[in-house]
C-alpha cells in the first residue's frame, strides 16, 4: 500500500526537464525544411556559376573545333587514296574521353560505342582487340567489362582546349608501344549542335595499309616516308577527335548544369511552399491555444 502511494506521488510530480510543447514536432520540421532550403539555394548558386563557366568555355571550344576539323579533312583526302583491300581483324580502339564529370552521359556514350564496335558481327574484329583510352572516366567504365583489352591509358589531356602537341604526344606513345594491331579506330563524340551530340568512329590507316594500298604503290617511296606519314596522320586524327570531343563535353556540361539549376529552382519553390504552410499551421495552433486558454478564464 505504501509503495503504491509512493508511485502515485512520483507520477503526479512534474518532470524536472519540463514537458515538451505541443508544437515541438512542427518546430523541428520547420527547422529541417529551413536548413534544406538553405542548402538547395547554395547548390543552385553553384550550378548557375558552373553553367556560366561552361558557356564561356563552349564558345572557345567551338572556335578550336572549327580549326581542328581542317586536320581531319586533310586526313580524309589521304585515306581516300589508301583504301585497304582486306579488312583489319585486330583493331586498335582509341577511346576519346576526359577526366572530368558533371556532364551527363557523354562518357557513357563512347564506352557503349566501343563495346558495340567490338561485338559487331557485320564487321567482326578479334575479341581481344586492344583498347587505349584518353581520359579516366571511360577508363573506369571499360575496366569493368573489357579489362583484358585495356592496353594503355592517358590522363590530364584536354583539361583546357586540346592542342596538337597533346595529340602528337599520344600518337608518339602509341607508335612506340609494343601493341600489335592491323588498323586503328578512334571512338569519340561528334558535335551535332550546342544541345546534341552522338558517338562516331573514325578509321585511321596504318603504316602497313599505306604501303599495300594501290595509290601508294604507284610511287617509289622510302620506308621512313610512309612511317612518318602514318604517324602524322594518326596525330591529325587524334587532334581532330580531341577538339570535337572537348566541344561536346562543354556543351553537355552546360546543359547538365542548366537542368540542375532548373531542378533546384523547382525544389526551392516546393520547399518554400511547404515551409510557409507549416509556419502558418504552427501559428494557427498557437492562436487556438491562446484563445482556448482565454475562454477558460
mmCIF file of N, CA, C and O in Angstrom, residues 71-174:
data_model
loop_
_atom_site.group_PDB
_atom_site.id
_atom_site.type_symbol
_atom_site.label_atom_id
_atom_site.label_comp_id
_atom_site.label_asym_id
_atom_site.label_seq_id
_atom_site.Cartn_x
_atom_site.Cartn_y
_atom_site.Cartn_z
ATOM 1 N N UNK A 71 42.271 19.509 -89.838
ATOM 2 C CA UNK A 71 43.213 18.391 -89.760
ATOM 3 C C UNK A 71 42.524 17.093 -90.166
ATOM 4 O O UNK A 71 43.105 16.243 -90.842
ATOM 5 N N UNK A 72 41.271 16.943 -89.735
ATOM 6 C CA UNK A 72 40.536 15.749 -90.100
ATOM 7 C C UNK A 72 40.233 15.686 -91.583
ATOM 8 O O UNK A 72 40.274 14.609 -92.197
ATOM 9 N N UNK A 73 39.943 16.846 -92.206
ATOM 10 C CA UNK A 73 39.683 16.870 -93.650
ATOM 11 C C UNK A 73 40.936 16.501 -94.442
ATOM 12 O O UNK A 73 40.850 15.821 -95.472
ATOM 13 N N UNK A 74 42.092 16.958 -93.967
ATOM 14 C CA UNK A 74 43.348 16.601 -94.641
ATOM 15 C C UNK A 74 43.580 15.092 -94.575
ATOM 16 O O UNK A 74 44.029 14.477 -95.553
ATOM 17 N N UNK A 75 43.251 14.488 -93.449
ATOM 18 C CA UNK A 75 43.377 13.035 -93.330
ATOM 19 C C UNK A 75 42.437 12.311 -94.276
ATOM 20 O O UNK A 75 42.788 11.286 -94.864
ATOM 21 N N UNK A 76 41.235 12.833 -94.433
ATOM 22 C CA UNK A 76 40.246 12.178 -95.294
ATOM 23 C C UNK A 76 40.737 12.108 -96.738
ATOM 24 O O UNK A 76 40.546 11.097 -97.427
ATOM 25 N N UNK A 77 41.374 13.176 -97.186
ATOM 26 C CA UNK A 77 41.885 13.192 -98.554
ATOM 27 C C UNK A 77 42.985 12.146 -98.742
ATOM 28 O O UNK A 77 43.084 11.510 -99.800
ATOM 29 N N UNK A 78 43.813 11.959 -97.710
ATOM 30 C CA UNK A 78 44.881 10.957 -97.812
ATOM 31 C C UNK A 78 44.298 9.552 -97.799
ATOM 32 O O UNK A 78 44.666 8.696 -98.609
ATOM 33 N N UNK A 79 43.341 9.316 -96.904
ATOM 34 C CA UNK A 79 42.802 7.965 -96.748
ATOM 35 C C UNK A 79 41.949 7.538 -97.942
ATOM 36 O O UNK A 79 41.734 6.346 -98.144
ATOM 37 N N UNK A 80 41.465 8.502 -98.717
ATOM 38 C CA UNK A 80 40.697 8.137 -99.907
ATOM 39 C C UNK A 80 41.555 7.397 -100.936
ATOM 40 O O UNK A 80 41.047 6.578 -101.699
ATOM 41 N N UNK A 81 42.850 7.683 -100.932
ATOM 42 C CA UNK A 81 43.766 7.041 -101.874
ATOM 43 C C UNK A 81 44.526 5.883 -101.232
ATOM 44 O O UNK A 81 45.471 5.366 -101.830
ATOM 45 N N UNK A 82 44.132 5.512 -100.020
ATOM 46 C CA UNK A 82 44.834 4.433 -99.318
ATOM 47 C C UNK A 82 43.834 3.415 -98.785
ATOM 48 O O UNK A 82 43.916 2.990 -97.632
ATOM 49 N N UNK A 83 42.877 3.051 -99.619
ATOM 50 C CA UNK A 83 41.865 2.083 -99.210
ATOM 51 C C UNK A 83 42.475 0.689 -99.150
ATOM 52 O O UNK A 83 43.143 0.249 -100.089
ATOM 53 N N UNK A 84 42.231 0.007 -98.041
ATOM 54 C CA UNK A 84 42.780 -1.331 -97.861
ATOM 55 C C UNK A 84 41.834 -2.363 -98.461
ATOM 56 O O UNK A 84 40.608 -2.263 -98.311
ATOM 57 N N UNK A 85 42.414 -3.349 -99.152
ATOM 58 C CA UNK A 85 41.595 -4.380 -99.784
ATOM 59 C C UNK A 85 41.114 -5.421 -98.782
ATOM 60 O O UNK A 85 40.031 -5.987 -98.930
ATOM 61 N N UNK A 86 41.889 -5.687 -97.747
ATOM 62 C CA UNK A 86 41.497 -6.674 -96.738
ATOM 63 C C UNK A 86 41.147 -5.948 -95.435
ATOM 64 O O UNK A 86 41.935 -5.133 -94.944
ATOM 65 N N UNK A 87 39.962 -6.178 -94.870
ATOM 66 C CA UNK A 87 39.589 -5.505 -93.619
ATOM 67 C C UNK A 87 40.446 -5.967 -92.453
ATOM 68 O O UNK A 87 40.889 -7.126 -92.405
ATOM 69 N N UNK A 88 40.694 -5.050 -91.550
ATOM 70 C CA UNK A 88 41.532 -5.361 -90.380
ATOM 71 C C UNK A 88 40.755 -6.232 -89.404
ATOM 72 O O UNK A 88 39.580 -5.972 -89.111
ATOM 73 N N UNK A 89 41.398 -7.274 -88.913
ATOM 74 C CA UNK A 89 40.789 -8.171 -87.944
ATOM 75 C C UNK A 89 41.143 -7.788 -86.507
ATOM 76 O O UNK A 89 40.342 -7.955 -85.592
ATOM 77 N N UNK A 90 42.334 -7.287 -86.323
ATOM 78 C CA UNK A 90 42.773 -6.888 -84.984
ATOM 79 C C UNK A 90 42.946 -5.373 -84.976
ATOM 80 O O UNK A 90 43.968 -4.846 -85.426
ATOM 81 N N UNK A 91 41.944 -4.687 -84.479
ATOM 82 C CA UNK A 91 41.954 -3.229 -84.491
ATOM 83 C C UNK A 91 42.382 -2.677 -83.140
ATOM 84 O O UNK A 91 42.141 -3.287 -82.092
ATOM 85 N N UNK A 92 42.993 -1.520 -83.202
ATOM 86 C CA UNK A 92 43.297 -0.753 -82.005
ATOM 87 C C UNK A 92 42.223 0.319 -81.850
ATOM 88 O O UNK A 92 42.070 1.178 -82.729
ATOM 89 N N UNK A 93 41.482 0.277 -80.751
ATOM 90 C CA UNK A 93 40.429 1.255 -80.489
ATOM 91 C C UNK A 93 40.976 2.342 -79.559
ATOM 92 O O UNK A 93 41.425 2.047 -78.446
ATOM 93 N N UNK A 94 40.956 3.575 -80.053
ATOM 94 C CA UNK A 94 41.368 4.724 -79.247
ATOM 95 C C UNK A 94 40.092 5.450 -78.814
ATOM 96 O O UNK A 94 39.384 6.036 -79.647
ATOM 97 N N UNK A 95 39.791 5.406 -77.534
ATOM 98 C CA UNK A 95 38.568 5.993 -76.985
ATOM 99 C C UNK A 95 38.902 7.379 -76.444
ATOM 100 O O UNK A 95 39.766 7.520 -75.567
ATOM 101 N N UNK A 96 38.228 8.391 -76.964
ATOM 102 C CA UNK A 96 38.491 9.786 -76.565
ATOM 103 C C UNK A 96 37.460 10.194 -75.526
ATOM 104 O O UNK A 96 36.265 10.279 -75.810
ATOM 105 N N UNK A 97 37.935 10.440 -74.306
ATOM 106 C CA UNK A 97 37.080 10.841 -73.199
ATOM 107 C C UNK A 97 37.781 11.976 -72.452
ATOM 108 O O UNK A 97 38.582 12.700 -73.042
ATOM 109 N N UNK A 98 37.494 12.132 -71.162
ATOM 110 C CA UNK A 98 38.167 13.154 -70.365
ATOM 111 C C UNK A 98 38.218 12.701 -68.911
ATOM 112 O O UNK A 98 37.724 11.623 -68.561
ATOM 113 N N UNK A 99 38.814 13.521 -68.065
ATOM 114 C CA UNK A 99 38.962 13.188 -66.648
ATOM 115 C C UNK A 99 37.856 13.768 -65.784
ATOM 116 O O UNK A 99 37.760 13.435 -64.598
ATOM 117 N N UNK A 100 37.043 14.640 -66.329
ATOM 118 C CA UNK A 100 36.046 15.363 -65.529
ATOM 119 C C UNK A 100 34.646 14.784 -65.746
ATOM 120 O O UNK A 100 34.354 14.219 -66.791
ATOM 121 N N UNK A 101 33.817 14.967 -64.725
ATOM 122 C CA UNK A 101 32.436 14.524 -64.788
ATOM 123 C C UNK A 101 31.471 15.703 -64.811
ATOM 124 O O UNK A 101 31.797 16.783 -65.311
ATOM 125 N N UNK A 102 30.274 15.487 -64.267
ATOM 126 C CA UNK A 102 29.210 16.502 -64.227
ATOM 127 C C UNK A 102 28.856 16.989 -65.630
ATOM 128 O O UNK A 102 28.645 18.184 -65.848
ATOM 129 N N UNK A 103 28.801 16.069 -66.581
ATOM 130 C CA UNK A 103 28.482 16.450 -67.958
ATOM 131 C C UNK A 103 27.554 15.413 -68.599
ATOM 132 O O UNK A 103 27.695 15.100 -69.781
ATOM 133 N N UNK A 104 26.637 14.876 -67.819
ATOM 134 C CA UNK A 104 25.648 13.959 -68.379
ATOM 135 C C UNK A 104 26.264 12.615 -68.750
ATOM 136 O O UNK A 104 27.216 12.141 -68.138
ATOM 137 N N UNK A 105 25.726 12.008 -69.788
ATOM 138 C CA UNK A 105 26.177 10.692 -70.210
ATOM 139 C C UNK A 105 27.149 10.711 -71.358
ATOM 140 O O UNK A 105 27.163 9.787 -72.184
ATOM 141 N N UNK A 106 27.977 11.756 -71.436
ATOM 142 C CA UNK A 106 28.874 11.897 -72.585
ATOM 143 C C UNK A 106 29.979 10.837 -72.552
ATOM 144 O O UNK A 106 30.429 10.370 -73.599
ATOM 145 N N UNK A 107 30.410 10.419 -71.378
ATOM 146 C CA UNK A 107 31.441 9.384 -71.286
ATOM 147 C C UNK A 107 30.847 8.002 -71.539
ATOM 148 O O UNK A 107 31.500 7.138 -72.138
ATOM 149 N N UNK A 108 29.622 7.799 -71.091
ATOM 150 C CA UNK A 108 28.976 6.502 -71.306
ATOM 151 C C UNK A 108 28.707 6.239 -72.783
ATOM 152 O O UNK A 108 28.712 5.087 -73.227
ATOM 153 N N UNK A 109 28.492 7.308 -73.551
ATOM 154 C CA UNK A 109 28.170 7.120 -74.969
ATOM 155 C C UNK A 109 29.345 6.521 -75.739
ATOM 156 O O UNK A 109 29.162 5.597 -76.545
ATOM 157 N N UNK A 110 30.570 7.005 -75.487
ATOM 158 C CA UNK A 110 31.731 6.442 -76.201
ATOM 159 C C UNK A 110 32.063 5.046 -75.671
ATOM 160 O O UNK A 110 32.544 4.180 -76.416
ATOM 161 N N UNK A 111 31.799 4.814 -74.390
ATOM 162 C CA UNK A 111 32.029 3.473 -73.836
ATOM 163 C C UNK A 111 31.110 2.453 -74.493
ATOM 164 O O UNK A 111 31.534 1.362 -74.896
ATOM 165 N N UNK A 112 29.831 2.803 -74.614
ATOM 166 C CA UNK A 112 28.880 1.891 -75.256
ATOM 167 C C UNK A 112 29.211 1.698 -76.732
ATOM 168 O O UNK A 112 29.068 0.590 -77.275
ATOM 169 N N UNK A 113 29.652 2.775 -77.410
ATOM 170 C CA UNK A 113 30.016 2.656 -78.823
ATOM 171 C C UNK A 113 31.219 1.719 -79.001
ATOM 172 O O UNK A 113 31.279 0.957 -79.971
ATOM 173 N N UNK A 114 32.162 1.766 -78.068
ATOM 174 C CA UNK A 114 33.320 0.870 -78.141
ATOM 175 C C UNK A 114 32.895 -0.586 -77.954
ATOM 176 O O UNK A 114 33.359 -1.481 -78.677
ATOM 177 N N UNK A 115 32.022 -0.816 -77.004
ATOM 178 C CA UNK A 115 31.549 -2.186 -76.777
ATOM 179 C C UNK A 115 30.774 -2.712 -77.983
ATOM 180 O O UNK A 115 30.903 -3.888 -78.346
ATOM 181 N N UNK A 116 29.974 -1.838 -78.609
ATOM 182 C CA UNK A 116 29.236 -2.271 -79.802
ATOM 183 C C UNK A 116 30.185 -2.570 -80.950
ATOM 184 O O UNK A 116 29.958 -3.504 -81.736
ATOM 185 N N UNK A 117 31.237 -1.756 -81.096
ATOM 186 C CA UNK A 117 32.187 -1.972 -82.196
ATOM 187 C C UNK A 117 32.931 -3.294 -82.037
ATOM 188 O O UNK A 117 33.180 -3.999 -83.022
ATOM 189 N N UNK A 118 33.282 -3.657 -80.813
ATOM 190 C CA UNK A 118 33.995 -4.925 -80.602
ATOM 191 C C UNK A 118 33.058 -6.115 -80.796
ATOM 192 O O UNK A 118 33.457 -7.159 -81.313
ATOM 193 N N UNK A 119 31.790 -5.944 -80.413
ATOM 194 C CA UNK A 119 30.820 -7.044 -80.538
ATOM 195 C C UNK A 119 30.092 -7.040 -81.877
ATOM 196 O O UNK A 119 29.170 -7.847 -82.061
ATOM 197 N N UNK A 120 30.484 -6.173 -82.798
ATOM 198 C CA UNK A 120 29.808 -6.080 -84.091
ATOM 199 C C UNK A 120 30.046 -7.350 -84.917
ATOM 200 O O UNK A 120 31.188 -7.793 -85.094
ATOM 201 N N UNK A 121 28.964 -7.913 -85.416
ATOM 202 C CA UNK A 121 29.070 -9.148 -86.224
ATOM 203 C C UNK A 121 29.195 -8.853 -87.712
ATOM 204 O O UNK A 121 29.681 -9.690 -88.474
ATOM 205 N N UNK A 122 28.739 -7.661 -88.154
ATOM 206 C CA UNK A 122 28.849 -7.319 -89.573
ATOM 207 C C UNK A 122 30.293 -7.037 -89.962
ATOM 208 O O UNK A 122 30.733 -7.407 -91.052
ATOM 209 N N UNK A 123 31.025 -6.346 -89.091
ATOM 210 C CA UNK A 123 32.448 -6.091 -89.305
ATOM 211 C C UNK A 123 33.207 -6.699 -88.131
ATOM 212 O O UNK A 123 33.628 -5.992 -87.207
ATOM 213 N N UNK A 124 33.358 -8.008 -88.129
ATOM 214 C CA UNK A 124 33.932 -8.671 -86.942
ATOM 215 C C UNK A 124 35.395 -8.330 -86.737
ATOM 216 O O UNK A 124 36.169 -8.186 -87.680
ATOM 217 N N UNK A 125 35.750 -8.173 -85.477
ATOM 218 C CA UNK A 125 37.146 -7.978 -85.073
ATOM 219 C C UNK A 125 37.445 -8.985 -83.967
ATOM 220 O O UNK A 125 36.536 -9.600 -83.393
ATOM 221 N N UNK A 126 38.701 -9.152 -83.668
ATOM 222 C CA UNK A 126 39.087 -10.083 -82.615
ATOM 223 C C UNK A 126 38.584 -9.585 -81.266
ATOM 224 O O UNK A 126 38.600 -8.385 -80.974
ATOM 225 N N UNK A 127 38.129 -10.521 -80.458
ATOM 226 C CA UNK A 127 37.531 -10.154 -79.163
ATOM 227 C C UNK A 127 38.555 -9.544 -78.211
ATOM 228 O O UNK A 127 38.187 -8.805 -77.297
ATOM 229 N N UNK A 128 39.842 -9.847 -78.415
ATOM 230 C CA UNK A 128 40.879 -9.286 -77.550
ATOM 231 C C UNK A 128 41.596 -8.109 -78.207
ATOM 232 O O UNK A 128 42.766 -7.843 -77.908
ATOM 233 N N UNK A 129 40.904 -7.413 -79.096
ATOM 234 C CA UNK A 129 41.495 -6.230 -79.734
ATOM 235 C C UNK A 129 41.868 -5.202 -78.676
ATOM 236 O O UNK A 129 41.092 -4.946 -77.748
ATOM 237 N N UNK A 130 43.049 -4.595 -78.787
ATOM 238 C CA UNK A 130 43.496 -3.665 -77.737
ATOM 239 C C UNK A 130 42.699 -2.360 -77.731
ATOM 240 O O UNK A 130 42.183 -1.913 -78.757
ATOM 241 N N UNK A 131 42.612 -1.781 -76.555
ATOM 242 C CA UNK A 131 41.912 -0.511 -76.355
ATOM 243 C C UNK A 131 42.843 0.436 -75.614
ATOM 244 O O UNK A 131 43.448 0.067 -74.608
ATOM 245 N N UNK A 132 42.948 1.663 -76.123
ATOM 246 C CA UNK A 132 43.671 2.733 -75.434
ATOM 247 C C UNK A 132 42.690 3.868 -75.176
ATOM 248 O O UNK A 132 41.953 4.262 -76.079
ATOM 249 N N UNK A 133 42.694 4.364 -73.943
ATOM 250 C CA UNK A 133 41.684 5.328 -73.511
ATOM 251 C C UNK A 133 42.352 6.650 -73.158
ATOM 252 O O UNK A 133 43.349 6.676 -72.431
ATOM 253 N N UNK A 134 41.777 7.724 -73.672
ATOM 254 C CA UNK A 134 42.199 9.081 -73.298
ATOM 255 C C UNK A 134 41.157 9.617 -72.320
ATOM 256 O O UNK A 134 40.027 9.910 -72.704
ATOM 257 N N UNK A 135 41.517 9.710 -71.043
ATOM 258 C CA UNK A 135 40.573 10.162 -70.021
ATOM 259 C C UNK A 135 40.264 9.060 -69.024
ATOM 260 O O UNK A 135 40.116 7.893 -69.381
ATOM 261 N N UNK A 136 40.123 9.439 -67.753
ATOM 262 C CA UNK A 136 39.908 8.461 -66.691
ATOM 263 C C UNK A 136 38.470 7.983 -66.594
ATOM 264 O O UNK A 136 38.215 6.892 -66.075
ATOM 265 N N UNK A 137 37.512 8.778 -67.067
ATOM 266 C CA UNK A 137 36.106 8.411 -66.911
ATOM 267 C C UNK A 137 35.756 7.161 -67.713
ATOM 268 O O UNK A 137 35.196 6.201 -67.178
ATOM 269 N N UNK A 138 36.061 7.167 -68.989
ATOM 270 C CA UNK A 138 35.778 5.980 -69.801
ATOM 271 C C UNK A 138 36.678 4.818 -69.417
ATOM 272 O O UNK A 138 36.293 3.647 -69.567
ATOM 273 N N UNK A 139 37.864 5.115 -68.924
ATOM 274 C CA UNK A 139 38.757 4.039 -68.486
ATOM 275 C C UNK A 139 38.108 3.247 -67.351
ATOM 276 O O UNK A 139 38.140 2.005 -67.335
ATOM 277 N N UNK A 140 37.516 3.950 -66.384
ATOM 278 C CA UNK A 140 36.875 3.262 -65.266
ATOM 279 C C UNK A 140 35.682 2.442 -65.735
ATOM 280 O O UNK A 140 35.430 1.339 -65.226
ATOM 281 N N UNK A 141 34.942 2.947 -66.717
ATOM 282 C CA UNK A 141 33.786 2.213 -67.216
ATOM 283 C C UNK A 141 34.205 0.975 -67.999
ATOM 284 O O UNK A 141 33.635 -0.107 -67.833
ATOM 285 N N UNK A 142 35.220 1.120 -68.859
ATOM 286 C CA UNK A 142 35.665 -0.017 -69.661
ATOM 287 C C UNK A 142 36.414 -1.050 -68.834
ATOM 288 O O UNK A 142 36.443 -2.235 -69.204
ATOM 289 N N UNK A 143 37.018 -0.636 -67.739
ATOM 290 C CA UNK A 143 37.757 -1.592 -66.915
ATOM 291 C C UNK A 143 36.831 -2.598 -66.235
ATOM 292 O O UNK A 143 37.283 -3.653 -65.780
ATOM 293 N N UNK A 144 35.542 -2.291 -66.174
ATOM 294 C CA UNK A 144 34.590 -3.223 -65.558
ATOM 295 C C UNK A 144 34.198 -4.341 -66.506
ATOM 296 O O UNK A 144 33.890 -5.445 -66.057
ATOM 297 N N UNK A 145 34.171 -4.058 -67.809
ATOM 298 C CA UNK A 145 33.670 -5.056 -68.764
ATOM 299 C C UNK A 145 34.748 -5.534 -69.744
ATOM 300 O O UNK A 145 34.668 -6.663 -70.240
ATOM 301 N N UNK A 146 35.743 -4.692 -70.045
ATOM 302 C CA UNK A 146 36.783 -5.063 -71.008
ATOM 303 C C UNK A 146 38.178 -4.803 -70.423
ATOM 304 O O UNK A 146 39.027 -4.180 -71.055
ATOM 305 N N UNK A 147 38.362 -5.268 -69.211
ATOM 306 C CA UNK A 147 39.635 -5.005 -68.526
ATOM 307 C C UNK A 147 40.812 -5.661 -69.244
ATOM 308 O O UNK A 147 41.916 -5.104 -69.280
ATOM 309 N N UNK A 148 40.588 -6.840 -69.842
ATOM 310 C CA UNK A 148 41.673 -7.541 -70.522
ATOM 311 C C UNK A 148 42.106 -6.841 -71.810
ATOM 312 O O UNK A 148 43.224 -7.050 -72.284
ATOM 313 N N UNK A 149 41.222 -6.023 -72.369
ATOM 314 C CA UNK A 149 41.550 -5.341 -73.631
ATOM 315 C C UNK A 149 42.324 -4.049 -73.413
ATOM 316 O O UNK A 149 42.924 -3.539 -74.362
ATOM 317 N N UNK A 150 42.276 -3.489 -72.225
ATOM 318 C CA UNK A 150 42.932 -2.205 -71.977
ATOM 319 C C UNK A 150 44.448 -2.359 -72.064
ATOM 320 O O UNK A 150 45.048 -3.129 -71.307
ATOM 321 N N UNK A 151 45.045 -1.632 -72.984
ATOM 322 C CA UNK A 151 46.492 -1.707 -73.186
ATOM 323 C C UNK A 151 47.221 -0.481 -72.647
ATOM 324 O O UNK A 151 48.351 -0.583 -72.171
ATOM 325 N N UNK A 152 46.570 0.698 -72.713
ATOM 326 C CA UNK A 152 47.233 1.930 -72.292
ATOM 327 C C UNK A 152 46.161 2.981 -72.036
ATOM 328 O O UNK A 152 45.079 2.938 -72.635
ATOM 329 N N UNK A 153 46.457 3.899 -71.147
ATOM 330 C CA UNK A 153 45.518 4.989 -70.869
ATOM 331 C C UNK A 153 46.293 6.291 -70.693
ATOM 332 O O UNK A 153 47.463 6.289 -70.305
ATOM 333 N N UNK A 154 45.623 7.381 -70.983
ATOM 334 C CA UNK A 154 46.222 8.717 -70.883
ATOM 335 C C UNK A 154 45.286 9.598 -70.051
ATOM 336 O O UNK A 154 44.062 9.511 -70.188
ATOM 337 N N UNK A 155 45.843 10.446 -69.219
ATOM 338 C CA UNK A 155 45.038 11.399 -68.465
ATOM 339 C C UNK A 155 45.710 12.771 -68.501
ATOM 340 O O UNK A 155 46.768 12.945 -69.091
ATOM 341 N N UNK A 156 45.036 13.723 -67.870
ATOM 342 C CA UNK A 156 45.492 15.119 -67.856
ATOM 343 C C UNK A 156 45.579 15.700 -69.258
ATOM 344 O O UNK A 156 46.356 16.638 -69.504
ATOM 345 N N UNK A 157 44.798 15.167 -70.188
ATOM 346 C CA UNK A 157 44.755 15.697 -71.552
ATOM 347 C C UNK A 157 43.374 16.288 -71.788
ATOM 348 O O UNK A 157 42.364 15.656 -71.513
ATOM 349 N N UNK A 158 43.343 17.499 -72.295
ATOM 350 C CA UNK A 158 42.063 18.133 -72.555
ATOM 351 C C UNK A 158 41.477 18.838 -71.353
ATOM 352 O O UNK A 158 40.277 19.120 -71.340
ATOM 353 N N UNK A 159 42.273 19.111 -70.320
ATOM 354 C CA UNK A 159 41.756 19.880 -69.189
ATOM 355 C C UNK A 159 41.388 21.285 -69.656
ATOM 356 O O UNK A 159 40.420 21.878 -69.187
ATOM 357 N N UNK A 160 42.187 21.816 -70.561
ATOM 358 C CA UNK A 160 41.855 23.051 -71.261
ATOM 359 C C UNK A 160 41.619 22.670 -72.717
ATOM 360 O O UNK A 160 41.405 21.506 -73.035
ATOM 361 N N UNK A 161 41.641 23.624 -73.618
ATOM 362 C CA UNK A 161 41.447 23.308 -75.032
ATOM 363 C C UNK A 161 42.612 22.445 -75.514
ATOM 364 O O UNK A 161 43.777 22.818 -75.344
ATOM 365 N N UNK A 162 42.350 21.274 -76.087
ATOM 366 C CA UNK A 162 43.444 20.399 -76.527
ATOM 367 C C UNK A 162 44.285 21.060 -77.615
ATOM 368 O O UNK A 162 43.780 21.846 -78.432
ATOM 369 N N UNK A 163 45.554 20.731 -77.632
ATOM 370 C CA UNK A 163 46.480 21.264 -78.629
ATOM 371 C C UNK A 163 47.026 20.121 -79.477
ATOM 372 O O UNK A 163 46.895 18.937 -79.125
ATOM 373 N N UNK A 164 47.635 20.492 -80.589
ATOM 374 C CA UNK A 164 48.224 19.469 -81.453
ATOM 375 C C UNK A 164 49.396 18.780 -80.762
ATOM 376 O O UNK A 164 49.682 17.621 -81.044
ATOM 377 N N UNK A 165 50.068 19.492 -79.852
ATOM 378 C CA UNK A 165 51.166 18.874 -79.106
ATOM 379 C C UNK A 165 50.652 17.720 -78.246
ATOM 380 O O UNK A 165 51.331 16.691 -78.108
ATOM 381 N N UNK A 166 49.459 17.882 -77.645
ATOM 382 C CA UNK A 166 48.872 16.780 -76.868
ATOM 383 C C UNK A 166 48.615 15.570 -77.753
ATOM 384 O O UNK A 166 48.935 14.432 -77.389
ATOM 385 N N UNK A 167 48.018 15.824 -78.921
ATOM 386 C CA UNK A 167 47.724 14.716 -79.839
ATOM 387 C C UNK A 167 49.000 14.061 -80.349
ATOM 388 O O UNK A 167 49.073 12.829 -80.469
ATOM 389 N N UNK A 168 50.017 14.869 -80.647
ATOM 390 C CA UNK A 168 51.281 14.306 -81.135
ATOM 391 C C UNK A 168 51.962 13.452 -80.067
ATOM 392 O O UNK A 168 52.560 12.414 -80.375
ATOM 393 N N UNK A 169 51.862 13.878 -78.793
ATOM 394 C CA UNK A 169 52.437 13.077 -77.718
ATOM 395 C C UNK A 169 51.739 11.732 -77.563
ATOM 396 O O UNK A 169 52.393 10.700 -77.351
ATOM 397 N N UNK A 170 50.407 11.728 -77.689
ATOM 398 C CA UNK A 170 49.653 10.469 -77.610
ATOM 399 C C UNK A 170 50.011 9.564 -78.779
ATOM 400 O O UNK A 170 50.243 8.353 -78.613
ATOM 401 N N UNK A 171 50.079 10.151 -79.984
ATOM 402 C CA UNK A 171 50.407 9.352 -81.172
ATOM 403 C C UNK A 171 51.811 8.767 -81.071
ATOM 404 O O UNK A 171 52.048 7.615 -81.466
ATOM 405 N N UNK A 172 52.750 9.518 -80.527
ATOM 406 C CA UNK A 172 54.122 9.025 -80.392
ATOM 407 C C UNK A 172 54.190 7.838 -79.433
ATOM 408 O O UNK A 172 54.879 6.845 -79.698
ATOM 409 N N UNK A 173 53.448 7.911 -78.328
ATOM 410 C CA UNK A 173 53.445 6.800 -77.374
ATOM 411 C C UNK A 173 52.765 5.566 -77.959
ATOM 412 O O UNK A 173 53.181 4.436 -77.691
ATOM 413 N N UNK A 174 51.733 5.773 -78.767
ATOM 414 C CA UNK A 174 51.049 4.637 -79.393
ATOM 415 C C UNK A 174 51.972 3.939 -80.382
ATOM 416 O O UNK A 174 52.054 2.705 -80.436
#
